[in-house]
């Protein structure tokens, strides 16, 4: 059994600190029981240990992700959830790296901090080559380096000068921080934003073809954070579009040292290797879904989710193991209580979020809406172009989905919910959060949050929301990095978040009222400036 690979929960539970009993101010018996179960008998540390220490990184379609999927299915079944299933969707190649190294061997020996870039090929052994500093971020830069790259490892980033921190990296939200989010942002019309996004995404393959044609042996980029942090993020996962050359990310401090030496003397020589391989046996990625069935089959369902995949440089703890264990703990709390909600409560662990919200998009396509012309899209183009198609046509299941709540901003405690500009939804959201004011989780703010799975629902007018969370050091140093391990989870915060999530779900499932929907988005124009959530930087 898969569970035999992990430390038993009984042994883990014995090591937990004694937890205080917490009481609610109101008299709602269900909410009091949620607090008691979630605060005094929490399983978040044990579940996090199994997933993060036991399974580890979960790069989409990697062998480790397949282990994680099997673990999640078993976990949901052991919780007693109904209709546990995997829902597949076309994605592309898997990839894994089983080891790498990089050293400067001249003009002096230095061990370098570096990692392979995901979905780049391996080196087939140790390679030794001189560097050349050749910054390039667009095709127009290629001409400057023609005839100069043969036999070199090409450093394609501008080195920069480095920055010392000027603010504390670990932060809790104050009331003033939360109030700043309570404003309505007027949508902007930017007709060129999507084209800029496509150019950035396509440049990696254009650069690979150019470097290969010039005879380069590998390329490297600089880490975008200081402090020897690495990321290794990459996007060229599509079958038939994999790069030809090994790629590395080098820690900023090491990268700048190499660049300084190269500019003031002989080019440094690097020795490097990477044992990478592509995995093509199953090109589908998967969402893992389970539910607590509602008593009224006509009442629809409410839903909570978190993305299950991670990048490969570490164990994907705060991004997004924290969300995964919170969703599973909310499910455990409600199942332990034996609740019989009116509406079904559905729990989802999304696949392939890091490469463009693929999993939640696949759910929306399968269950909720169609878009004009989507049948003409090739599978590898769906995530890029599907959201640009209009009009949107609801499926019958569109009206069954009453609310979606997402967690994907680290392991910080909840302070409430972003209403995503849906002012009409705020009274109900406040009502559902009201039992948790003592936990400082009663806030509802207007601001929109982007870049994660609730966006897939918002894009088609459905009530999808992201919780307000303490940032801690999520964006400062953990997000996508090689130090994103279980050490940086905050168990007390995750207990609080699990309690709030479970309570909100149960309130939403039993309330006679449902959240108002936004109008279906229409084709963007200067007079209808619906905003796409395509990032300006990757």
Coordinates of C-alpha atoms in Angstrom, one line a residue:
X1 CA 0.0 0.0 0.0
X2 CA 1.1 3.6 -0.7
X3 CA 0.7 4.5 2.9
X4 CA 3.6 2.2 3.9
X5 CA 6.0 4.6 2.4
X6 CA 5.2 7.3 5.0
X7 CA 5.6 7.7 8.7
X8 CA 2.4 6.7 10.4
X9 CA 0.0 9.4 11.5
X10 CA -0.3 7.9 14.9
X11 CA 3.5 8.4 15.5
X12 CA 3.3 11.9 14.0
X13 CA 0.4 12.9 16.1
X14 CA 2.2 11.9 19.3
X15 CA 4.8 14.6 18.5
X16 CA 2.3 17.4 18.2
X17 CA 2.2 20.2 20.7
X18 CA -0.8 20.3 23.0
X19 CA -3.4 22.6 21.4
X20 CA -5.7 25.0 23.3
X21 CA -9.5 24.7 23.1
X22 CA -11.1 27.5 21.1
X23 CA -14.7 28.7 21.5
X24 CA -17.0 30.7 19.2
X25 CA -18.8 33.8 20.3
X26 CA -22.0 32.7 18.6
X27 CA -24.1 29.6 19.4
X28 CA -24.0 27.9 16.0
X29 CA -23.4 24.3 17.0
X30 CA -21.9 23.3 13.6
X31 CA -19.4 26.1 13.6
X32 CA -18.4 25.4 17.2
X33 CA -17.8 21.7 16.2
X34 CA -15.7 22.8 13.2
X35 CA -13.5 24.9 15.4
X36 CA -13.2 22.1 18.0
X37 CA -12.3 19.5 15.4
X38 CA -10.0 21.7 13.4
X39 CA -8.1 23.3 16.2
X40 CA -7.8 20.4 18.7
X41 CA -7.5 17.3 16.4
X42 CA -5.9 18.8 13.3
X43 CA -4.2 16.5 10.8
X44 CA -2.4 19.2 8.7
X45 CA 1.1 18.4 9.9
X46 CA 0.8 14.7 9.3
X47 CA -0.8 15.1 5.9
X48 CA 1.8 17.7 4.9
X49 CA 4.6 15.4 6.0
X50 CA 3.3 12.6 3.9
X51 CA 2.9 14.7 0.8
X52 CA 5.9 17.0 1.1
X53 CA 8.6 14.9 2.8
X54 CA 7.3 11.6 1.4
X55 CA 6.4 12.4 -2.2
X56 CA 8.1 15.7 -2.8
X57 CA 8.1 17.9 -6.0
X58 CA 5.1 17.5 -8.2
X59 CA 6.1 18.9 -11.7
X60 CA 3.2 18.3 -14.0
X61 CA 3.3 14.8 -15.6
X62 CA 6.5 13.9 -13.9
X63 CA 6.9 10.4 -12.3
X64 CA 6.7 12.1 -8.9
X65 CA 3.4 13.8 -9.9
X66 CA 2.0 10.3 -10.7
X67 CA 2.9 9.2 -7.2
X68 CA 1.3 12.2 -5.8
X69 CA -1.9 11.6 -7.8
X70 CA -2.1 8.1 -6.4
X71 CA -1.6 9.4 -2.9
X72 CA -4.3 12.0 -3.3
X73 CA -6.9 9.5 -4.6
X74 CA -6.1 7.2 -1.7
X75 CA -6.2 10.1 0.8
X76 CA -9.7 11.2 -0.4
X77 CA -11.0 7.6 -0.3
X78 CA -9.7 7.1 3.2
X79 CA -11.4 10.3 4.3
X80 CA -14.7 8.8 3.1
X81 CA -15.4 11.2 0.3
X82 CA -17.9 10.3 -2.4
X83 CA -17.3 9.9 -6.1
X84 CA -13.5 10.2 -5.8
X85 CA -12.1 10.4 -9.3
X86 CA -9.3 11.6 -11.6
X87 CA -10.4 13.7 -14.5
X88 CA -7.8 13.8 -17.3
X89 CA -7.1 16.5 -19.8
X90 CA -4.5 16.8 -22.6
X91 CA -1.3 18.5 -21.4
X92 CA 2.0 17.3 -22.9
X93 CA 5.4 15.9 -21.9
X94 CA 6.5 15.0 -18.4
X95 CA 10.1 15.7 -17.3
X96 CA 12.4 14.9 -14.4
X97 CA 16.0 15.6 -13.4
X98 CA 17.7 13.0 -11.3
X99 CA 20.9 15.1 -10.7
X100 CA 23.0 18.0 -11.8
X101 CA 26.2 19.9 -11.0
X102 CA 28.0 23.0 -12.1
X103 CA 31.5 24.2 -11.3
X104 CA 33.7 27.0 -12.5
X105 CA 37.1 25.3 -13.2
X106 CA 39.0 28.3 -14.5
X107 CA 40.4 30.8 -13.8
X108 CA 39.8 29.3 -10.3
X109 CA 37.7 26.5 -9.0
X110 CA 34.3 27.5 -7.5
X111 CA 31.3 25.2 -6.8
X112 CA 28.3 27.0 -8.3
X113 CA 24.7 27.0 -7.2
X114 CA 22.6 26.1 -10.2
X115 CA 19.7 23.9 -11.3
X116 CA 18.4 22.6 -14.7
X117 CA 15.6 24.6 -16.2
X118 CA 12.5 22.4 -16.4
X119 CA 11.8 20.7 -19.8
X120 CA 15.3 21.1 -21.1
X121 CA 17.3 18.1 -22.2
X122 CA 20.3 16.6 -20.2
X123 CA 23.9 16.9 -21.1
X124 CA 24.7 13.2 -21.6
X125 CA 27.6 13.4 -19.2
X126 CA 30.0 16.1 -18.0
X127 CA 30.6 19.0 -20.4
X128 CA 33.3 21.6 -20.1
X129 CA 33.1 24.8 -22.0
X130 CA 33.9 28.6 -21.8
X131 CA 31.2 31.1 -21.1
X132 CA 30.1 34.0 -23.2
X133 CA 27.9 36.8 -21.9
X134 CA 25.3 37.3 -24.6
X135 CA 22.1 38.9 -23.1
X136 CA 19.1 38.4 -25.3
X137 CA 15.4 38.8 -24.7
X138 CA 14.1 39.3 -28.2
X139 CA 14.8 38.1 -31.7
X140 CA 16.4 41.4 -32.6
X141 CA 19.3 40.6 -30.3
X142 CA 20.4 37.6 -32.2
X143 CA 22.4 39.4 -34.9
X144 CA 24.9 40.8 -32.4
X145 CA 26.1 37.3 -31.5
X146 CA 26.1 35.5 -34.8
X147 CA 29.4 33.6 -35.3
X148 CA 30.5 34.0 -31.6
X149 CA 28.7 31.2 -29.8
X150 CA 30.1 27.9 -31.1
X151 CA 31.3 25.6 -28.3
X152 CA 30.2 28.1 -25.6
X153 CA 27.8 28.0 -22.7
X154 CA 25.8 31.2 -23.4
X155 CA 24.7 33.4 -20.4
X156 CA 21.6 35.0 -21.8
X157 CA 20.6 37.3 -18.9
X158 CA 21.8 40.8 -18.1
X159 CA 23.8 40.2 -14.8
X160 CA 22.6 43.3 -13.0
X161 CA 24.2 44.7 -9.9
X162 CA 22.4 43.0 -7.1
X163 CA 20.1 44.4 -4.5
X164 CA 20.2 44.3 -0.7
X165 CA 16.9 43.9 1.1
X166 CA 15.3 47.1 2.2
X167 CA 12.2 45.7 3.9
X168 CA 11.4 42.8 6.3
X169 CA 10.7 39.7 4.1
X170 CA 8.2 38.1 6.6
X171 CA 5.0 40.0 7.0
X172 CA 1.6 39.7 8.7
X173 CA -1.3 41.7 7.4
X174 CA -2.4 44.7 9.5
X175 CA -5.9 46.1 9.2
X176 CA -4.5 49.0 7.1
X177 CA -3.1 46.5 4.6
X178 CA -6.5 44.8 4.3
X179 CA -8.4 48.0 3.9
X180 CA -6.2 49.0 1.0
X181 CA -7.6 46.1 -0.9
X182 CA -11.1 47.2 -0.5
X183 CA -11.3 49.3 -3.7
X184 CA -12.8 48.7 -7.1
X185 CA -10.3 48.7 -10.0
X186 CA -11.7 50.0 -13.2
X187 CA -11.0 47.5 -16.0
X188 CA -8.5 48.6 -18.6
X189 CA -8.5 47.9 -22.3
X190 CA -5.0 46.9 -23.6
X191 CA -5.4 45.3 -27.1
X192 CA -1.7 44.5 -27.3
X193 CA -1.3 42.7 -24.0
X194 CA -2.1 39.2 -25.4
X195 CA 0.3 39.6 -28.3
X196 CA 3.1 40.6 -25.8
X197 CA 2.3 37.5 -23.8
X198 CA 2.6 35.3 -26.9
X199 CA 5.9 36.8 -27.8
X200 CA 7.4 36.2 -24.4
X201 CA 6.2 32.6 -24.4
X202 CA 7.5 31.9 -27.9
X203 CA 10.9 33.5 -27.4
X204 CA 12.3 30.5 -25.5
X205 CA 12.0 28.2 -28.5
X206 CA 13.2 30.8 -30.9
X207 CA 16.3 31.4 -28.7
X208 CA 16.9 27.6 -28.5
X209 CA 16.9 27.3 -32.3
X210 CA 19.2 30.2 -32.7
X211 CA 21.7 28.9 -30.1
X212 CA 21.7 25.4 -31.6
X213 CA 22.3 26.8 -35.1
X214 CA 25.3 28.8 -33.8
X215 CA 26.8 25.7 -32.2
X216 CA 26.4 26.6 -28.5
X217 CA 26.6 23.7 -26.1
X218 CA 24.2 25.0 -23.4
X219 CA 22.7 28.2 -22.1
X220 CA 22.1 29.7 -18.6
X221 CA 20.0 32.5 -17.1
X222 CA 20.3 34.3 -13.8
X223 CA 18.0 33.7 -10.8
X224 CA 15.6 36.5 -10.3
X225 CA 16.0 36.4 -6.5
X226 CA 19.1 37.1 -4.4
X227 CA 20.4 34.8 -1.6
X228 CA 21.4 31.8 -3.7
X229 CA 17.7 31.1 -4.4
X230 CA 16.9 29.0 -7.5
X231 CA 13.7 28.3 -9.4
X232 CA 14.3 26.2 -12.5
X233 CA 10.9 27.2 -14.0
X234 CA 10.3 26.5 -17.7
X235 CA 7.4 26.3 -20.1
X236 CA 8.3 24.4 -23.3
X237 CA 6.4 21.2 -22.3
X238 CA 4.5 20.6 -25.5
X239 CA 5.2 17.4 -27.4
X240 CA 7.2 18.2 -30.5
X241 CA 8.4 21.6 -29.1
X242 CA 11.0 20.6 -26.6
X243 CA 14.3 22.6 -26.7
X244 CA 17.5 21.1 -28.1
X245 CA 20.0 22.5 -25.7
X246 CA 20.5 22.0 -21.9
X247 CA 19.5 25.0 -19.9
X248 CA 20.4 26.1 -16.4
X249 CA 19.5 28.7 -13.9
X250 CA 22.5 30.0 -11.9
X251 CA 22.2 31.8 -8.5
X252 CA 22.4 35.5 -8.9
X253 CA 25.6 35.9 -6.9
X254 CA 27.4 33.2 -8.9
X255 CA 26.1 34.5 -12.2
X256 CA 27.4 38.0 -11.5
X257 CA 30.8 36.7 -10.4
X258 CA 31.1 34.8 -13.7
X259 CA 30.0 37.8 -15.7
X260 CA 32.5 40.1 -13.9
X261 CA 35.4 37.8 -14.6
X262 CA 34.4 37.4 -18.2
X263 CA 34.2 41.1 -18.8
X264 CA 37.6 41.9 -17.2
X265 CA 39.8 38.9 -18.3
X266 CA 39.7 35.5 -19.9
X267 CA 36.3 33.9 -20.1
X268 CA 35.6 31.5 -17.2
X269 CA 35.3 27.8 -18.1
X270 CA 32.5 25.8 -16.5
X271 CA 32.1 22.1 -15.9
X272 CA 28.5 21.0 -15.8
X273 CA 26.1 18.1 -16.2
X274 CA 22.4 17.4 -15.9
X275 CA 20.7 14.0 -15.9
X276 CA 17.3 15.0 -17.3
X277 CA 14.7 13.0 -19.2
X278 CA 11.4 13.5 -20.9
X279 CA 8.4 11.3 -19.9
X280 CA 5.9 10.6 -22.7
X281 CA 4.0 7.5 -21.6
X282 CA 0.9 9.6 -20.6
X283 CA 0.5 13.1 -22.0
X284 CA -2.6 13.7 -19.9
X285 CA -2.6 15.6 -16.6
X286 CA -5.2 15.1 -14.0
X287 CA -7.5 16.8 -11.6
X288 CA -8.3 14.9 -8.4
X289 CA -11.9 15.4 -7.2
X290 CA -14.0 14.1 -4.3
X291 CA -17.2 15.3 -2.6
X292 CA -19.6 15.1 0.2
X293 CA -23.0 14.5 -1.4
X294 CA -25.8 16.9 -0.7
X295 CA -29.2 15.9 0.4
X296 CA -31.0 17.9 -2.3
X297 CA -29.9 16.8 -5.8
X298 CA -31.5 20.0 -7.3
X299 CA -29.6 22.4 -5.0
X300 CA -26.3 22.3 -6.9
X301 CA -22.8 22.3 -5.3
X302 CA -20.2 24.5 -3.7
X303 CA -16.5 23.9 -4.2
X304 CA -13.1 24.4 -2.7
X305 CA -9.8 23.8 -4.5
X306 CA -6.1 24.2 -4.6
X307 CA -3.5 23.4 -7.3
X308 CA -1.7 20.2 -6.7
X309 CA 1.3 20.6 -9.0
X310 CA 4.5 22.4 -8.2
X311 CA 7.9 23.2 -9.7
X312 CA 10.8 20.8 -9.3
X313 CA 13.4 22.7 -7.4
X314 CA 12.0 21.8 -4.0
X315 CA 9.0 20.1 -2.4
X316 CA 6.3 22.6 -3.3
X317 CA 5.3 23.3 0.3
X318 CA 3.9 26.8 0.3
X319 CA 3.2 26.6 -3.4
X320 CA 0.9 24.8 -3.1
X321 CA 1.1 22.0 -0.6
X322 CA -0.3 24.4 1.9
X323 CA -3.5 24.8 -0.1
X324 CA -3.7 21.0 -0.7
X325 CA -3.5 20.1 2.9
X326 CA -6.0 22.8 3.8
X327 CA -8.5 21.5 1.3
X328 CA -8.0 17.9 2.6
X329 CA -8.2 19.0 6.2
X330 CA -11.5 21.0 5.5
X331 CA -12.9 17.8 4.0
X332 CA -11.7 15.7 7.0
X333 CA -13.3 18.1 9.5
X334 CA -16.7 17.9 7.7
X335 CA -16.6 14.2 7.2
X336 CA -15.6 13.6 10.8
X337 CA -18.6 15.7 11.9
X338 CA -20.8 13.6 9.7
X339 CA -22.5 16.7 8.1
X340 CA -25.4 16.3 5.8
X341 CA -25.3 19.4 3.7
X342 CA -28.2 20.5 1.4
X343 CA -25.8 21.2 -1.5
X344 CA -23.0 18.9 -2.5
X345 CA -19.5 20.0 -1.3
X346 CA -16.9 19.3 -3.8
X347 CA -13.1 19.3 -3.3
X348 CA -10.7 19.7 -6.2
X349 CA -6.9 19.4 -6.5
X350 CA -6.0 21.0 -9.8
X351 CA -3.3 19.7 -12.2
X352 CA -0.9 21.8 -14.3
X353 CA -1.7 25.2 -12.7
X354 CA 1.9 26.4 -13.0
X355 CA 1.9 26.2 -16.7
X356 CA -1.3 28.3 -17.2
X357 CA -4.3 27.2 -15.0
X358 CA -4.8 24.1 -17.2
X359 CA -6.6 21.9 -14.6
X360 CA -9.2 24.4 -13.6
X361 CA -9.7 25.4 -17.2
X362 CA -10.3 21.8 -18.1
X363 CA -12.9 21.5 -15.4
X364 CA -14.7 24.7 -16.7
X365 CA -14.6 23.3 -20.2
X366 CA -15.8 19.8 -19.3
X367 CA -18.6 20.8 -16.9
X368 CA -19.6 24.5 -17.2
X369 CA -19.3 26.3 -20.5
X370 CA -18.5 26.1 -24.2
X371 CA -16.9 28.9 -26.3
X372 CA -17.5 29.6 -30.0
X373 CA -14.9 27.9 -32.2
X374 CA -13.2 25.9 -29.5
X375 CA -13.6 22.7 -31.5
X376 CA -11.1 24.2 -34.0
X377 CA -8.3 24.5 -31.4
X378 CA -5.5 21.9 -31.3
X379 CA -5.1 20.4 -27.8
X380 CA -1.8 22.1 -27.3
X381 CA -3.3 25.5 -28.0
X382 CA -6.4 25.3 -25.7
X383 CA -4.8 26.9 -22.6
X384 CA -3.4 29.8 -24.7
X385 CA -6.4 30.7 -26.9
X386 CA -9.6 29.3 -25.4
X387 CA -10.2 32.4 -23.2
X388 CA -10.0 34.7 -26.3
X389 CA -13.1 33.0 -27.9
X390 CA -16.6 34.5 -27.8
X391 CA -19.5 34.2 -27.2
X392 CA -19.6 32.0 -24.1
X393 CA -22.4 29.4 -24.0
X394 CA -23.3 27.9 -20.6
X395 CA -23.8 24.2 -20.2
X396 CA -26.5 22.8 -18.0
X397 CA -23.9 22.3 -15.2
X398 CA -23.2 26.0 -15.2
X399 CA -26.2 26.7 -13.0
X400 CA -25.4 23.9 -10.6
X401 CA -22.1 25.5 -9.5
X402 CA -22.9 28.0 -6.7
X403 CA -19.5 29.0 -5.4
X404 CA -15.8 28.2 -5.7
X405 CA -13.2 29.1 -3.0
X406 CA -9.5 28.8 -3.8
X407 CA -6.3 28.7 -1.7
X408 CA -3.0 29.5 -3.4
X409 CA -1.0 32.2 -1.6
X410 CA 1.2 30.2 0.8
X411 CA 0.5 29.0 4.4
X412 CA -0.5 32.3 5.9
X413 CA -3.7 32.4 7.9
X414 CA -7.0 33.6 6.4
X415 CA -8.2 37.2 7.0
X416 CA -11.3 36.9 4.8
X417 CA -12.1 36.8 1.1
X418 CA -11.6 38.9 -2.0
X419 CA -15.0 39.5 -3.6
X420 CA -13.3 39.9 -7.0
X421 CA -15.3 43.1 -7.8
X422 CA -18.7 41.3 -7.2
X423 CA -20.2 43.8 -4.8
X424 CA -23.5 42.0 -4.8
X425 CA -21.9 38.9 -3.4
X426 CA -20.4 40.7 -0.4
X427 CA -23.4 40.4 2.0
X428 CA -23.5 36.6 1.8
X429 CA -19.7 36.3 2.0
X430 CA -19.7 38.4 5.2
X431 CA -22.5 36.3 6.6
X432 CA -20.7 33.0 5.9
X433 CA -17.5 34.4 7.4
X434 CA -19.2 36.0 10.5
X435 CA -18.6 33.0 12.8
X436 CA -14.8 33.5 12.4
X437 CA -14.4 37.1 13.3
X438 CA -12.6 36.0 16.5
X439 CA -10.1 34.3 14.2
X440 CA -9.6 37.7 12.3
X441 CA -11.1 36.1 9.2
X442 CA -14.2 38.2 8.7
X443 CA -13.1 40.6 6.1
X444 CA -14.5 40.9 2.6
X445 CA -12.7 43.3 0.2
X446 CA -13.4 44.3 -3.4
X447 CA -9.9 43.7 -4.9
X448 CA -9.3 41.1 -7.6
X449 CA -6.5 38.5 -7.3
X450 CA -5.0 37.0 -10.4
X451 CA -2.7 34.2 -11.4
X452 CA -4.5 31.2 -9.9
X453 CA -7.3 28.8 -10.4
X454 CA -10.3 30.9 -9.2
X455 CA -9.6 33.0 -12.4
X456 CA -10.8 30.2 -14.6
X457 CA -14.3 30.5 -13.0
X458 CA -14.3 34.3 -12.9
X459 CA -13.5 34.4 -16.6
X460 CA -16.9 32.9 -17.4
X461 CA -18.9 34.9 -14.8
X462 CA -19.0 32.3 -12.1
X463 CA -18.5 33.2 -8.4
X464 CA -14.9 32.1 -7.8
X465 CA -12.9 33.6 -4.9
X466 CA -9.5 33.7 -3.4
X467 CA -9.0 34.0 0.4
X468 CA -7.1 36.9 1.9
X469 CA -3.9 35.5 3.5
X470 CA -1.0 36.7 5.5
X471 CA 1.8 36.9 2.9
X472 CA 4.5 35.7 5.4
X473 CA 7.6 35.2 3.2
X474 CA 5.8 33.6 0.3
X475 CA 6.7 36.1 -2.5
X476 CA 9.8 37.4 -0.7
X477 CA 11.8 34.1 -0.9
X478 CA 9.7 30.9 -1.1
X479 CA 7.5 31.0 -4.2
X480 CA 8.8 28.6 -6.8
X481 CA 12.2 28.3 -5.1
X482 CA 14.6 25.6 -4.0
X483 CA 13.8 26.3 -0.3
X484 CA 10.1 25.7 -0.6
X485 CA 10.0 22.8 1.9
X486 CA 7.8 21.8 4.8
X487 CA 10.0 23.8 7.2
X488 CA 8.3 27.0 6.0
X489 CA 4.7 25.9 6.6
X490 CA 3.0 27.5 9.6
X491 CA 0.9 24.7 11.2
X492 CA -1.2 27.1 13.4
X493 CA -2.0 29.2 10.4
X494 CA -3.1 26.1 8.4
X495 CA -5.3 24.9 11.2
X496 CA -7.0 28.3 11.2
X497 CA -7.3 28.3 7.4
X498 CA -8.8 24.8 7.4
X499 CA -11.4 25.7 10.0
X500 CA -12.4 28.8 8.0
X501 CA -12.6 26.9 4.8
X502 CA -14.7 24.2 6.3
X503 CA -17.1 26.7 7.9
X504 CA -17.5 28.8 4.8
X505 CA -18.2 25.7 2.7
X506 CA -20.8 24.3 5.1
X507 CA -22.5 27.7 5.4
X508 CA -22.6 28.1 1.6
X509 CA -23.9 24.5 1.2
X510 CA -26.8 25.0 3.6
X511 CA -27.8 28.7 3.0
X512 CA -31.2 29.2 1.4
X513 CA -29.6 31.9 -0.7
X514 CA -26.9 31.6 -3.3
X515 CA -24.3 34.1 -4.6
X516 CA -25.2 36.3 -7.5
X517 CA -23.3 35.7 -10.7
X518 CA -21.5 38.2 -12.8
X519 CA -22.7 38.8 -16.3
X520 CA -21.1 36.5 -18.9
X521 CA -18.0 38.3 -20.3
X522 CA -18.2 39.6 -23.8
X523 CA -15.5 40.2 -26.5
X524 CA -13.2 42.9 -25.0
X525 CA -13.1 46.3 -26.7
X526 CA -12.4 49.9 -25.8
X527 CA -16.0 50.1 -24.6
X528 CA -16.1 46.7 -23.0
X529 CA -12.6 46.4 -21.3
X530 CA -12.8 42.9 -19.8
X531 CA -9.4 42.1 -18.5
X532 CA -7.5 38.9 -19.4
X533 CA -5.3 37.6 -16.7
X534 CA -2.2 37.2 -18.9
X535 CA 0.9 38.2 -16.9
X536 CA 3.2 40.9 -18.1
X537 CA 6.1 38.8 -16.9
X538 CA 6.5 35.0 -16.4

